[in-house]
Tab-separated table of C-alpha atoms in Angstrom:
chain	number	residue	atom	x	y	z
A	1	UNK	CA	-9.446	57.809	4.431
A	2	UNK	CA	-6.420	60.014	3.776
A	3	UNK	CA	-7.147	62.259	6.760
A	4	UNK	CA	-7.817	59.207	8.938
A	5	UNK	CA	-4.337	57.882	8.066
A	6	UNK	CA	-2.701	61.229	8.758
A	7	UNK	CA	-2.079	61.828	5.065
A	8	UNK	CA	-2.192	65.580	4.420
A	9	UNK	CA	-2.874	65.388	0.681
A	10	UNK	CA	-4.471	62.833	-1.626
A	11	UNK	CA	-5.588	63.210	-5.240
A	12	UNK	CA	-7.580	61.035	-7.564
A	13	UNK	CA	-9.113	61.064	-11.050
A	14	UNK	CA	-6.169	62.709	-12.845
A	15	UNK	CA	-4.448	61.799	-16.109
A	16	UNK	CA	-1.303	59.623	-16.225
A	17	UNK	CA	0.731	62.657	-17.318
A	18	UNK	CA	-0.563	64.725	-14.391
A	19	UNK	CA	0.261	61.870	-12.019
A	20	UNK	CA	3.812	61.593	-13.307
A	21	UNK	CA	4.329	65.363	-13.134
A	22	UNK	CA	3.004	65.470	-9.557
A	23	UNK	CA	5.354	62.639	-8.516
A	24	UNK	CA	8.317	64.479	-10.034
A	25	UNK	CA	7.239	67.724	-8.383
A	26	UNK	CA	7.010	66.106	-4.952
A	27	UNK	CA	10.415	64.467	-5.421
A	28	UNK	CA	11.998	67.812	-6.357
A	29	UNK	CA	10.493	69.349	-3.207
A	30	UNK	CA	11.931	66.528	-1.076
A	31	UNK	CA	8.505	65.452	0.154
A	32	UNK	CA	8.168	61.971	1.665
A	33	UNK	CA	5.224	60.297	-0.075
A	34	UNK	CA	3.795	57.112	-1.513
A	35	UNK	CA	1.871	56.602	-4.729
A	36	UNK	CA	-1.075	54.207	-4.635
A	37	UNK	CA	-2.485	52.824	-7.859
A	38	UNK	CA	-4.115	49.862	-9.541
A	39	UNK	CA	-4.035	50.380	-13.278
A	40	UNK	CA	-1.916	50.755	-16.368
A	41	UNK	CA	-2.439	54.514	-16.163
A	42	UNK	CA	-0.727	54.488	-12.719
A	43	UNK	CA	2.306	52.363	-13.604
A	44	UNK	CA	4.627	55.115	-14.845
A	45	UNK	CA	4.028	57.328	-11.802
A	46	UNK	CA	4.350	54.287	-9.523
A	47	UNK	CA	7.728	53.383	-11.002
A	48	UNK	CA	8.924	56.974	-10.501
A	49	UNK	CA	7.668	57.304	-6.905
A	50	UNK	CA	9.999	56.510	-3.987
A	51	UNK	CA	7.311	54.250	-2.466
A	52	UNK	CA	4.456	52.746	-4.434
A	53	UNK	CA	1.596	50.459	-3.513
A	54	UNK	CA	-0.408	48.379	-5.991
A	55	UNK	CA	-3.997	47.822	-4.909
A	56	UNK	CA	-6.204	44.907	-5.931
A	57	UNK	CA	-7.385	44.312	-8.539
A	58	UNK	CA	-4.285	45.616	-10.281
A	59	UNK	CA	-3.099	45.337	-13.847
A	60	UNK	CA	0.169	43.530	-14.538
A	61	UNK	CA	1.861	46.887	-15.166
A	62	UNK	CA	0.793	48.243	-11.752
A	63	UNK	CA	1.843	45.012	-10.028
A	64	UNK	CA	5.272	45.225	-11.645
A	65	UNK	CA	5.698	48.892	-10.756
A	66	UNK	CA	4.469	48.542	-7.175
A	67	UNK	CA	7.074	48.399	-4.445
A	68	UNK	CA	4.342	46.908	-2.248
A	69	UNK	CA	1.468	44.810	-3.509
A	70	UNK	CA	-1.668	44.405	-1.424
A	71	UNK	CA	-3.150	41.062	-2.386
A	72	UNK	CA	-6.659	41.659	-1.084
A	73	UNK	CA	-8.798	44.329	0.480
A	74	UNK	CA	-8.989	47.983	-0.369
A	75	UNK	CA	-7.617	51.312	0.674
A	76	UNK	CA	-8.335	50.465	4.316
A	77	UNK	CA	-5.373	48.081	4.210
A	78	UNK	CA	-3.045	51.049	3.778
A	79	UNK	CA	-3.625	51.749	7.462
A	80	UNK	CA	-2.264	48.291	8.296
A	81	UNK	CA	0.682	48.729	5.922
A	82	UNK	CA	1.593	52.081	7.509
A	83	UNK	CA	1.263	50.651	11.022
A	84	UNK	CA	3.463	47.717	10.039
A	85	UNK	CA	6.083	50.083	8.618
A	86	UNK	CA	6.068	52.149	11.802
A	87	UNK	CA	6.518	49.041	13.979
A	88	UNK	CA	9.394	47.810	11.837
A	89	UNK	CA	10.994	51.267	11.990
A	90	UNK	CA	10.763	51.330	15.804
A	91	UNK	CA	12.407	47.901	16.061
A	92	UNK	CA	15.194	48.936	13.687
A	93	UNK	CA	15.873	52.132	15.664
A	94	UNK	CA	15.858	50.197	18.949
A	95	UNK	CA	18.284	47.624	17.527
A	96	UNK	CA	20.631	50.359	16.286
A	97	UNK	CA	20.518	52.051	19.681
A	98	UNK	CA	21.403	48.900	21.596
A	99	UNK	CA	24.106	47.846	19.132
A	100	UNK	CA	25.656	51.325	19.315
A	101	UNK	CA	25.403	51.366	23.122
A	102	UNK	CA	26.903	47.896	23.450
A	103	UNK	CA	29.764	48.607	21.058
A	104	UNK	CA	30.481	52.004	22.624
A	105	UNK	CA	30.661	50.351	26.028
A	106	UNK	CA	32.868	47.384	25.160
A	107	UNK	CA	35.000	48.592	22.238
A	108	UNK	CA	37.275	50.730	24.439
A	109	UNK	CA	37.617	47.821	26.879
A	110	UNK	CA	38.657	45.516	24.046
A	111	UNK	CA	40.981	48.150	22.531
A	112	UNK	CA	42.700	48.542	25.892
A	113	UNK	CA	43.448	44.822	25.842
A	114	UNK	CA	41.281	44.104	28.873
A	115	UNK	CA	39.296	41.407	27.054
A	116	UNK	CA	40.544	38.079	25.832
A	117	UNK	CA	39.558	37.181	22.265
A	118	UNK	CA	37.161	34.572	23.656
A	119	UNK	CA	35.461	37.144	25.908
A	120	UNK	CA	35.180	39.599	22.981
A	121	UNK	CA	33.658	36.864	20.821
A	122	UNK	CA	31.133	35.981	23.531
A	123	UNK	CA	30.177	39.640	23.978
A	124	UNK	CA	29.587	39.980	20.228
A	125	UNK	CA	27.457	36.841	20.368
A	126	UNK	CA	25.392	38.381	23.178
A	127	UNK	CA	25.042	41.642	21.203
A	128	UNK	CA	23.917	39.872	18.029
A	129	UNK	CA	21.563	37.614	19.965
A	130	UNK	CA	19.946	40.634	21.634
A	131	UNK	CA	19.253	42.175	18.222
A	132	UNK	CA	17.827	38.889	16.927
A	133	UNK	CA	15.609	38.449	19.985
A	134	UNK	CA	14.366	42.016	19.663
A	135	UNK	CA	13.502	41.476	16.006
A	136	UNK	CA	11.900	38.093	16.540
A	137	UNK	CA	9.281	39.760	18.718
A	138	UNK	CA	8.055	41.618	15.674
A	139	UNK	CA	4.912	39.940	14.420
A	140	UNK	CA	3.227	41.372	11.384
A	141	UNK	CA	-0.402	40.391	11.261
A	142	UNK	CA	-3.072	40.717	8.646
A	143	UNK	CA	-6.147	41.928	10.518
A	144	UNK	CA	-9.312	40.027	9.811
A	145	UNK	CA	-7.623	37.028	8.210
A	146	UNK	CA	-6.317	35.298	11.309
A	147	UNK	CA	-3.003	34.717	9.546
A	148	UNK	CA	0.296	36.155	10.637
A	149	UNK	CA	3.365	37.173	8.733
A	150	UNK	CA	6.538	36.882	10.752
A	151	UNK	CA	9.586	38.956	10.111
A	152	UNK	CA	11.973	37.224	7.689
A	153	UNK	CA	14.656	35.108	9.338
């Protein structure tokens, strides 16, 4: 599954101390990674990892330590979580681009005094509305369940 998800390295069946040491080692190296676990023996490494995912059925310790908690399914759901994260990242980058573009275009016009306060307010409303509309198109679905999670409003 790791290679299918584009994950270059995955390890399993190691002691809690080895897990924690590996997390610290990866952090020192500046590697971007996530720790996936489901038990008490994973909780310490999960709490130390920059991103952690608790898999079902998880112990209370793993659920508390997990930055993300998958409520059902197995490792296959990591694919959906990664895809969701990539979609959210694309929308965020697009929103930053358009906000930067819009502000770069109209800020000098406003600074030169060529806009009335009402016009500036309306332009900011248009800019904010564009970002909201862009984000509202983001639908996060749970494959196989028929239910959808919408981005928070």
